[in-house]
Amino acid sequence: DTAVSQTPKYLVTQMGNDKSIKCEQNLGHDTMYWYKQDSKKFLKIMFSYNNKELIINETVPNRFSPKSPDKAHLNLHINSLELGDSAVYFCASSLAFGQGNSLAFGSGTRLTVV
Amino acid sequence: GNSVTQMEGPVTLSEEAFLTINCTYTATGYPSLFWYVQYPGEGLQLLLKATKADDKGSNKGFEATYRKETTSFHLEKGSVQVSDSAVYFCALEGGAGKSTFGDGTTLTVKP
């Protein structure tokens, strides 16, 4: 059983398109995140949800819109994709918010915008 | 704000060599400290953690000790294997719900 699963694993799309990435965790964790990893492997947090509520919203273009229908799911929708959006996007979860907990990561979605 | 600085890579070692990857941090209070490992094409996995000063985290032969006096959490392994080739990330979580990661260190172990 995969603890944090995200789909799709690969996404190749043209500039200007809209795409979504889905994430689900079966760990019973309260908090979920989206991270972006660039080509140099730098990791940057984008969003965090705790029990379906948006808690962290870093400086991310408003073309990126997360949605959490329940605490086990966190999806990411991206409008009007740009070349600079090409990266690997990781979903992650933690047991609870702000208590020094570790993160469980999904295997990533490699987004390529052409 | 919080920050994590880790040794720049890439690091290339021969099998059975000793590994040290340095990590220092800046944070207020008493953060939890972590090492994550990312194998090629995969997500990050928790390797080890320490939650208070002088704690030693260990897993799969890797160790790191939480040193508050030097604000460090260096990763060590006595004898690396080819299968340890990966990117290693030092990270902290200071209680505000946002983990801060170092820039990652790529380790290549040659047979």
XYZ file of N, CA and C in Angstrom:
675
model
N 0.845 -1.206 0.000
C 0.000 0.000 0.000
C 0.867 1.238 0.000
N 0.690 2.101 -0.995
C 1.466 3.328 -1.063
C 0.905 4.332 -0.069
N 1.769 4.930 0.742
C 1.312 5.822 1.793
C 0.830 7.161 1.227
N 1.654 7.768 0.370
C 1.288 9.012 -0.294
C 1.407 8.749 -1.791
N 0.306 8.818 -2.473
C 0.332 8.531 -3.900
C -0.137 9.740 -4.678
N 0.550 10.048 -5.750
C 0.159 11.176 -6.577
C 0.146 10.743 -8.032
N -0.748 11.338 -8.787
C -0.894 11.036 -10.206
C -1.138 12.322 -10.975
N -0.622 12.417 -12.217
C 0.188 11.391 -12.873
C 1.643 11.468 -12.458
N 2.437 10.509 -12.857
C 3.873 10.549 -12.560
C 4.598 11.485 -13.545
N 4.130 11.496 -14.768
C 4.707 12.371 -15.783
C 3.579 13.154 -16.454
N 3.884 14.388 -16.785
C 2.903 15.253 -17.428
C 3.661 16.148 -18.405
N 3.364 15.978 -19.692
C 3.966 16.830 -20.710
C 2.827 17.583 -21.367
N 2.935 18.907 -21.418
C 1.833 19.701 -21.924
C 2.350 20.968 -22.573
N 1.503 21.606 -23.337
C 1.902 22.828 -24.024
C 1.633 24.044 -23.158
N 2.389 25.087 -23.429
C 2.180 26.373 -22.765
C 0.734 26.808 -22.939
N 0.193 27.365 -21.892
C -1.159 27.903 -21.954
C -2.233 26.919 -21.532
N -1.868 25.632 -21.467
C -2.863 24.637 -21.040
C -3.094 24.697 -19.536
N -4.181 24.032 -19.119
C -4.499 23.871 -17.689
C -4.366 22.394 -17.339
N -3.745 22.108 -16.203
C -3.563 20.719 -15.797
C -3.753 20.565 -14.290
N -4.045 19.329 -13.890
C -4.207 19.032 -12.460
C -3.346 17.851 -12.051
N -2.908 17.891 -10.813
C -2.188 16.779 -10.198
C -2.978 16.378 -8.950
N -3.140 15.075 -8.764
C -3.922 14.598 -7.622
C -3.014 13.918 -6.604
N -3.398 14.014 -5.343
C -2.616 13.393 -4.277
C -3.550 12.828 -3.224
N -3.197 11.642 -2.741
C -3.973 10.985 -1.695
C -3.009 10.355 -0.694
N -3.355 10.444 0.585
C -2.545 9.759 1.597
C -3.438 8.874 2.458
N -2.902 7.688 2.789
C -3.672 6.736 3.590
C -3.037 6.530 4.962
N -2.318 7.549 5.427
C -1.615 7.466 6.705
C -2.442 8.010 7.859
N -3.584 8.602 7.547
C -4.377 9.226 8.607
C -3.788 10.537 9.095
N -2.897 11.134 8.316
C -2.275 12.400 8.690
C -3.267 13.556 8.549
N -3.031 14.592 9.358
C -3.911 15.755 9.323
C -3.467 16.812 8.316
N -2.161 16.822 8.000
C -1.600 17.932 7.232
C -1.006 17.440 5.920
N -1.265 18.189 4.858
C -0.732 17.849 3.541
C -0.095 19.074 2.908
N 0.851 18.826 2.016
C 1.668 19.895 1.435
C 1.869 19.658 -0.064
N 2.171 20.751 -0.750
C 2.757 20.691 -2.081
C 4.121 21.369 -2.046
N 5.123 20.655 -2.604
C 6.457 21.191 -2.749
C 6.824 21.184 -4.232
N 7.674 22.133 -4.606
C 8.192 22.190 -5.961
C 9.704 21.963 -5.896
N 10.186 21.047 -6.747
C 11.630 20.808 -6.811
C 12.130 21.187 -8.203
N 13.086 22.113 -8.246
C 13.577 22.558 -9.543
C 14.678 21.640 -10.058
N 15.232 22.022 -11.184
C 16.229 21.159 -11.840
C 17.519 21.010 -11.027
N 17.763 21.927 -10.099
C 18.940 21.815 -9.231
C 18.613 21.083 -7.930
N 17.445 20.521 -7.850
C 16.986 19.733 -6.683
C 16.567 20.605 -5.502
N 16.507 21.930 -5.683
C 16.065 22.781 -4.576
C 14.579 22.558 -4.338
N 14.226 22.443 -3.060
C 12.837 22.198 -2.668
C 12.226 23.468 -2.103
N 11.038 23.780 -2.554
C 10.364 24.967 -2.074
C 8.924 24.628 -1.738
N 8.487 24.998 -0.551
C 7.104 24.736 -0.180
C 6.185 25.679 -0.948
N 5.050 25.156 -1.353
C 4.067 25.981 -2.043
C 2.851 26.207 -1.147
N 2.263 25.120 -0.704
C 1.026 25.189 0.084
C 1.020 24.145 1.183
N 0.251 24.442 2.231
C -0.007 23.445 3.256
C -1.459 23.538 3.683
N -2.082 22.371 3.855
C -3.448 22.289 4.340
C -3.475 21.464 5.609
N -4.235 21.915 6.575
C -4.441 21.155 7.797
C -5.933 20.877 7.952
N -6.295 19.617 7.934
C -7.717 19.268 8.018
C -8.559 20.078 7.046
N -8.146 20.106 5.822
C -8.839 20.749 4.700
C -8.743 22.268 4.683
N -8.077 22.849 5.671
C -7.968 24.309 5.697
C -6.594 24.748 5.219
N -6.557 25.763 4.367
C -5.297 26.301 3.882
C -4.575 27.019 5.019
N -3.344 26.578 5.282
C -2.571 27.143 6.381
C -1.378 27.930 5.860
N -0.698 27.376 4.867
C 0.479 28.026 4.308
C 0.236 28.251 2.826
N 0.458 29.487 2.413
C 0.359 29.837 1.001
C 1.566 30.714 0.701
N 2.612 30.091 0.197
C 3.825 30.846 -0.081
C 3.612 31.726 -1.311
N 4.636 32.446 -1.663
C 4.519 33.354 -2.802
C 4.481 32.539 -4.081
N 3.277 32.142 -4.438
C 3.066 31.303 -5.610
C 2.091 32.035 -6.521
N 2.330 32.049 -7.831
C 1.377 32.718 -8.729
C -0.037 32.189 -8.532
N -1.018 33.056 -8.657
C -2.388 32.598 -8.429
C -2.916 31.717 -9.555
N -2.075 31.395 -10.515
C -2.421 30.357 -11.502
C -2.435 28.978 -10.843
N -1.796 28.879 -9.674
C -1.760 27.619 -8.935
C -2.870 27.642 -7.897
N -3.761 26.669 -7.953
C -4.842 26.642 -6.977
C -4.961 25.241 -6.392
N -4.669 25.119 -5.104
C -4.835 23.826 -4.434
C -6.284 23.646 -3.993
N -6.654 22.371 -3.847
C -7.985 22.072 -3.305
C -7.900 20.809 -2.464
N -8.524 20.860 -1.308
C -8.503 19.707 -0.407
C -9.940 19.325 -0.076
N -10.490 18.335 -0.776
C -11.878 17.935 -0.514
C -12.055 17.253 0.841
N -11.005 16.607 1.324
C -10.997 16.024 2.661
C -9.551 15.898 3.095
N -9.312 15.517 4.336
C -7.936 15.598 4.828
C -7.022 14.549 4.225
N -7.562 13.605 3.477
C -6.733 12.592 2.839
C -6.360 12.945 1.406
N -6.899 14.029 0.887
C -6.679 14.392 -0.510
C -6.282 15.862 -0.635
N -5.300 16.087 -1.495
C -4.908 17.458 -1.810
C -4.518 17.493 -3.273
N -5.267 18.245 -4.056
C -5.024 18.340 -5.483
C -4.442 19.707 -5.817
N -3.769 19.757 -6.957
C -3.169 21.016 -7.407
C -3.580 21.269 -8.836
N -4.236 22.379 -9.067
C -4.622 22.753 -10.411
C -3.776 23.931 -10.864
N -3.294 23.857 -12.092
C -2.433 24.916 -12.607
C -3.049 25.435 -13.910
N -3.328 26.713 -13.931
C -3.884 27.353 -15.135
C -2.787 27.994 -15.971
N -3.053 28.097 -17.250
C -2.183 28.853 -18.164
C -0.706 28.527 -17.942
N -0.376 27.281 -18.116
C 0.977 26.814 -17.812
C 2.035 27.579 -18.594
N 3.155 27.828 -17.909
C 4.291 28.539 -18.501
C 5.517 27.629 -18.482
N 6.504 27.978 -19.331
C 7.725 27.174 -19.404
C 8.373 27.039 -18.025
N 8.346 28.110 -17.243
C 8.986 28.113 -15.929
C 8.311 27.225 -14.902
N 7.146 26.714 -15.248
C 6.456 25.803 -14.321
C 7.027 24.393 -14.400
N 7.864 24.142 -15.381
C 8.478 22.817 -15.512
C 9.308 22.515 -14.277
N 8.996 21.399 -13.629
C 9.642 21.028 -12.366
C 9.067 19.681 -11.947
N 9.547 19.196 -10.810
C 8.926 18.025 -10.188
C 8.121 18.523 -8.992
N 6.875 18.149 -8.928
C 5.987 18.572 -7.852
C 5.753 17.379 -6.921
N 6.012 17.620 -5.644
C 5.848 16.572 -4.636
C 4.716 16.916 -3.694
N 3.882 15.943 -3.467
C 2.904 15.992 -2.403
C 3.532 15.362 -1.161
N 3.185 15.856 0.007
C 3.708 15.290 1.253
C 2.638 15.407 2.324
N 2.800 14.633 3.384
C 1.879 14.734 4.512
C 2.652 14.596 5.816
N 2.064 15.108 6.885
C 2.637 14.920 8.219
C 1.512 14.675 9.213
N 1.877 14.071 10.309
C 0.887 13.630 11.297
C 0.022 14.785 11.780
N 0.653 15.884 12.128
C -0.072 17.044 12.626
C 0.710 18.288 12.250
N 0.052 19.415 12.335
C 0.658 20.673 11.910
C 1.494 21.278 13.034
N 2.689 21.690 12.678
C 3.490 22.494 13.590
C 3.962 21.802 14.850
N 4.218 20.515 14.796
C 4.669 19.809 15.990
C 5.986 19.097 15.754
N 6.771 19.607 14.812
C 8.083 19.016 14.572
C 8.042 17.642 13.950
N 6.963 17.330 13.257
C 6.836 16.002 12.655
C 7.573 15.904 11.327
N 7.936 14.681 10.978
C 8.575 14.448 9.692
C 7.528 14.415 8.589
N 8.000 14.441 7.370
C 7.134 14.426 6.199
C 7.219 13.084 5.486
N 6.066 12.637 4.974
C 6.025 11.480 4.087
C 5.737 12.016 2.688
N 6.594 11.688 1.731
C 6.482 12.252 0.384
C 5.903 11.244 -0.596
N 5.186 11.773 -1.577
C 4.835 10.984 -2.736
C 6.035 10.855 -3.663
N 5.862 10.132 -4.747
C 6.987 9.872 -5.645
C 7.193 10.974 -6.676
N 6.314 11.967 -6.671
C 6.541 13.121 -7.525
C 5.812 13.067 -8.854
N 5.533 14.243 -9.388
C 4.983 14.411 -10.733
C 5.938 15.299 -11.501
N 6.518 14.738 -12.559
C 7.450 15.531 -13.362
C 6.647 16.245 -14.436
N 6.536 17.548 -14.302
C 5.787 18.374 -15.248
C 6.755 19.022 -16.230
N 6.489 18.814 -17.516
C 7.289 19.441 -18.561
C 6.363 20.266 -19.433
N 6.632 21.560 -19.506
C 5.831 22.463 -20.319
C 6.639 22.804 -21.569
N 6.043 22.553 -22.709
C 6.778 22.780 -23.970
C 6.111 23.870 -24.813
N 14.315 34.322 9.833
C 13.645 33.055 9.622
C 14.606 31.891 9.737
N 14.055 30.677 9.649
C 14.881 29.478 9.739
C 15.676 29.256 8.462
N 16.827 28.632 8.604
C 17.622 28.279 7.421
C 18.464 27.052 7.712
N 18.794 26.341 6.653
C 19.639 25.148 6.743
C 20.727 25.263 5.681
N 21.958 25.069 6.101
C 23.076 25.112 5.178
C 23.770 23.749 5.197
N 23.865 23.131 4.068
C 24.545 21.858 4.027
C 25.658 21.871 3.017
N 26.560 20.946 3.210
C 27.765 20.841 2.420
C 27.422 20.758 0.941
N 28.148 21.533 0.159
C 27.895 21.502 -1.269
C 28.421 20.213 -1.859
N 27.730 19.748 -2.860
C 28.207 18.570 -3.547
C 28.746 18.925 -4.915
N 28.854 17.965 -5.774
C 28.630 16.563 -5.477
C 29.793 15.949 -4.698
N 29.493 14.859 -3.996
C 30.495 14.112 -3.258
C 30.645 12.753 -3.928
N 31.871 12.388 -4.227
C 32.150 11.086 -4.845
C 33.087 10.312 -3.942
N 32.678 9.092 -3.583
C 33.477 8.249 -2.693
C 33.608 6.852 -3.275
N 34.622 6.157 -2.842
C 34.748 4.736 -3.178
C 33.981 3.912 -2.153
N 33.545 2.754 -2.593
C 32.814 1.856 -1.684
C 33.655 1.606 -0.435
N 32.960 1.555 0.712
C 33.546 1.319 2.031
C 34.241 2.544 2.608
N 34.215 3.678 1.929
C 34.794 4.904 2.488
C 33.876 5.457 3.569
N 34.440 6.363 4.397
C 33.685 7.028 5.441
C 33.010 8.270 4.858
N 31.751 8.460 5.258
C 30.988 9.592 4.734
C 30.668 10.585 5.841
N 30.891 11.868 5.545
C 30.354 12.954 6.374
C 29.731 13.980 5.452
N 28.501 14.351 5.725
C 27.861 15.484 5.047
C 27.503 16.481 6.134
N 28.108 17.656 6.056
C 27.885 18.671 7.089
C 26.563 19.398 6.908
N 25.954 19.699 8.034
C 24.707 20.454 8.036
C 24.690 21.355 9.259
N 24.452 22.643 9.042
C 24.251 23.576 10.147
C 22.932 24.297 9.936
N 22.374 24.795 11.020
C 21.052 25.407 10.911
C 20.980 26.697 11.715
N 19.999 27.503 11.361
C 19.641 28.694 12.126
C 18.157 28.616 12.406
N 17.799 28.689 13.670
C 16.387 28.622 14.033
C 16.216 29.193 15.422
N 15.027 29.696 15.679
C 14.698 30.103 17.038
C 14.093 28.892 17.748
N 14.288 28.831 19.041
C 13.710 27.737 19.797
C 14.439 26.419 19.582
N 13.664 25.350 19.622
C 14.246 24.003 19.572
C 13.600 23.204 18.444
N 14.142 23.340 17.252
C 13.525 22.643 16.123
C 13.788 21.146 16.153
N 12.975 20.393 15.444
C 13.296 18.999 15.143
C 14.175 18.995 13.895
N 15.113 18.072 13.856
C 16.067 18.005 12.743
C 15.946 16.664 12.025
N 16.136 16.701 10.723
C 15.914 15.515 9.895
C 16.988 15.398 8.819
N 17.206 14.157 8.399
C 17.875 13.882 7.139
C 16.919 13.063 6.287
N 16.740 13.552 5.058
C 15.948 12.827 4.070
C 16.887 12.369 2.955
N 16.504 11.259 2.297
C 17.277 10.771 1.165
C 16.361 10.645 -0.052
N 16.876 11.032 -1.199
C 16.111 10.928 -2.445
C 16.910 10.100 -3.441
N 16.405 8.898 -3.730
C 17.022 8.050 -4.740
C 16.528 8.505 -6.119
N 17.296 8.222 -7.158
C 16.936 8.700 -8.500
C 15.499 8.339 -8.882
N 14.756 9.327 -9.340
C 13.396 9.108 -9.822
C 12.361 8.894 -8.739
N 12.756 9.108 -7.478
C 11.821 8.856 -6.384
C 11.609 10.119 -5.549
N 10.629 10.024 -4.651
C 10.413 11.103 -3.698
C 11.381 11.008 -2.536
N 11.345 12.012 -1.661
C 12.209 11.990 -0.496
C 11.672 10.987 0.523
N 12.625 10.342 1.215
C 12.264 9.418 2.294
C 12.982 9.873 3.558
N 12.294 9.784 4.668
C 12.947 10.106 5.932
C 14.044 9.072 6.214
N 15.247 9.559 6.462
C 16.358 8.679 6.783
C 16.524 8.564 8.310
N 16.567 9.712 8.982
C 16.663 9.707 10.437
C 16.241 11.071 10.963
N 15.995 11.121 12.273
C 15.592 12.388 12.859
C 16.061 12.484 14.312
N 16.064 13.706 14.832
C 16.364 13.957 16.237
C 15.517 15.142 16.676
N 14.950 15.040 17.845
C 13.989 16.060 18.264
C 14.485 16.954 19.391
N 15.602 16.600 20.027
C 16.128 17.490 21.056
C 17.646 17.376 21.121
N 18.228 18.346 21.814
C 19.682 18.438 21.899
C 20.288 17.137 22.425
N 21.393 16.735 21.787
C 22.169 15.547 22.127
C 21.523 14.239 21.684
N 20.338 14.304 21.124
C 19.722 13.105 20.549
C 20.554 12.637 19.376
N 20.665 11.319 19.217
C 21.314 10.772 18.029
C 20.269 10.012 17.235
N 20.121 10.394 15.977
C 19.260 9.636 15.074
C 20.116 8.643 14.315
N 19.544 7.456 14.042
C 20.317 6.466 13.296
C 19.387 5.581 12.489
N 19.889 5.136 11.339
C 19.110 4.257 10.471
C 20.010 3.775 9.348
N 19.957 2.504 9.043
C 20.684 1.913 7.910
C 22.182 2.208 7.969
N 22.741 2.335 9.139
C 24.161 2.607 9.282
C 24.508 4.087 9.284
N 23.536 4.939 9.009
C 23.736 6.394 9.054
C 23.435 6.904 10.469
N 24.178 7.934 10.862
C 23.952 8.551 12.168
C 24.091 10.057 12.058
N 23.384 10.753 12.941
C 23.566 12.204 13.066
C 23.190 12.592 14.483
N 23.946 13.507 15.085
C 23.700 13.933 16.459
C 23.324 15.401 16.478
N 22.270 15.715 17.184
C 21.738 17.066 17.341
C 22.650 17.830 18.295
N 23.426 18.760 17.754
C 24.368 19.549 18.546
C 23.858 20.978 18.634
N 23.292 21.322 19.762
C 22.724 22.666 19.880
C 23.839 23.720 20.005
N 24.938 23.355 20.659
C 25.989 24.341 20.890
C 26.648 24.791 19.587
N 26.666 23.881 18.600
C 27.253 24.241 17.303
C 26.189 24.350 16.209
N 24.940 24.246 16.602
C 23.794 24.258 15.670
C 24.086 23.399 14.450
N 24.438 22.143 14.703
C 24.805 21.253 13.609
C 24.089 19.914 13.719
N 24.040 19.224 12.600
C 23.398 17.900 12.541
C 24.070 17.149 11.390
N 25.328 16.865 11.528
C 26.124 16.264 10.458
C 25.773 14.789 10.272
N 25.669 14.381 9.030
C 25.353 12.992 8.697
C 26.644 12.200 8.503
N 26.695 10.995 9.092
C 27.881 10.158 8.968
C 27.496 8.712 8.690
N 28.394 8.047 7.951
C 28.259 6.605 7.791
C 29.667 6.037 7.673
N 29.896 4.948 8.376
C 31.247 4.423 8.457
C 31.747 3.759 7.187
N 30.847 3.187 6.408
C 31.270 2.437 5.228
C 30.150 2.504 4.197
N 30.330 3.340 3.183
C 29.247 3.531 2.212
C 29.257 2.420 1.168
N 28.069 2.209 0.614
C 27.882 1.231 -0.447
C 27.397 1.936 -1.710
N 27.522 1.239 -2.836
C 27.056 1.815 -4.104
C 25.581 2.186 -4.001
N 24.832 1.370 -3.275
C 23.388 1.609 -3.130
C 23.062 2.858 -2.308
N 24.052 3.473 -1.682
C 23.822 4.722 -0.939
C 23.858 5.944 -1.852
N 24.175 5.753 -3.103
C 24.212 6.871 -4.051
C 22.828 7.495 -4.149
N 22.734 8.769 -3.844
C 21.444 9.458 -3.764
C 21.708 10.928 -3.460
N 20.623 11.690 -3.351
C 20.716 13.073 -2.887
C 20.236 13.114 -1.440
N 20.996 13.755 -0.575
C 20.692 13.815 0.849
C 20.325 15.246 1.231
N 19.216 15.372 1.950
C 18.720 16.684 2.361
C 18.666 16.762 3.881
N 19.261 17.814 4.420
C 19.108 18.144 5.826
C 17.903 19.081 5.945
N 17.125 18.941 7.007
C 15.925 19.765 7.142
C 15.610 19.994 8.612
N 14.844 21.033 8.870
C 14.354 21.275 10.220
C 12.890 21.662 10.173
N 12.209 21.412 11.299
C 10.816 21.871 11.455
C 10.744 22.525 12.822
N 10.511 23.824 12.784
C 10.617 24.613 14.008
C 9.327 24.813 14.768
N 8.270 24.095 14.383
C 7.014 24.207 15.104
C 5.990 25.086 14.410
N 6.380 25.717 13.306
C 5.436 26.560 12.575
C 4.808 25.819 11.406
N 5.065 24.515 11.326
C 4.423 23.708 10.301
C 5.070 23.767 8.940
N 6.205 24.458 8.835
C 6.842 24.584 7.533
C 8.270 24.069 7.641
N 8.530 22.931 7.016
C 9.891 22.384 7.053
C 10.805 23.219 6.162
N 12.025 23.442 6.637
C 13.036 24.161 5.868
C 14.097 23.156 5.453
N 14.396 23.120 4.158
C 15.345 22.148 3.614
C 16.643 22.822 3.200
N 17.734 22.081 3.337
C 18.993 22.491 2.719
C 18.909 22.247 1.226
N 19.964 22.625 0.526
C 19.956 22.552 -0.935
C 20.225 21.159 -1.483
N 20.499 20.195 -0.600
C 20.748 18.833 -1.056
C 22.207 18.608 -1.402
N 22.689 17.408 -1.110
C 24.053 17.012 -1.451
C 23.977 15.696 -2.201
N 24.521 15.714 -3.420
C 24.496 14.499 -4.240
C 25.693 13.638 -3.909
N 25.430 12.395 -3.546
C 26.484 11.436 -3.221
C 26.530 10.362 -4.292
N 27.723 10.136 -4.820
C 27.940 9.032 -5.757
C 29.003 8.129 -5.140
N 28.670 6.843 -5.035
C 29.618 5.873 -4.504
C 30.027 4.943 -5.635
N 31.339 4.860 -5.864
C 31.851 4.046 -6.967
C 32.381 2.720 -6.428
N 32.167 1.640 -7.192
C 32.639 0.316 -6.734
C 34.157 0.212 -6.756
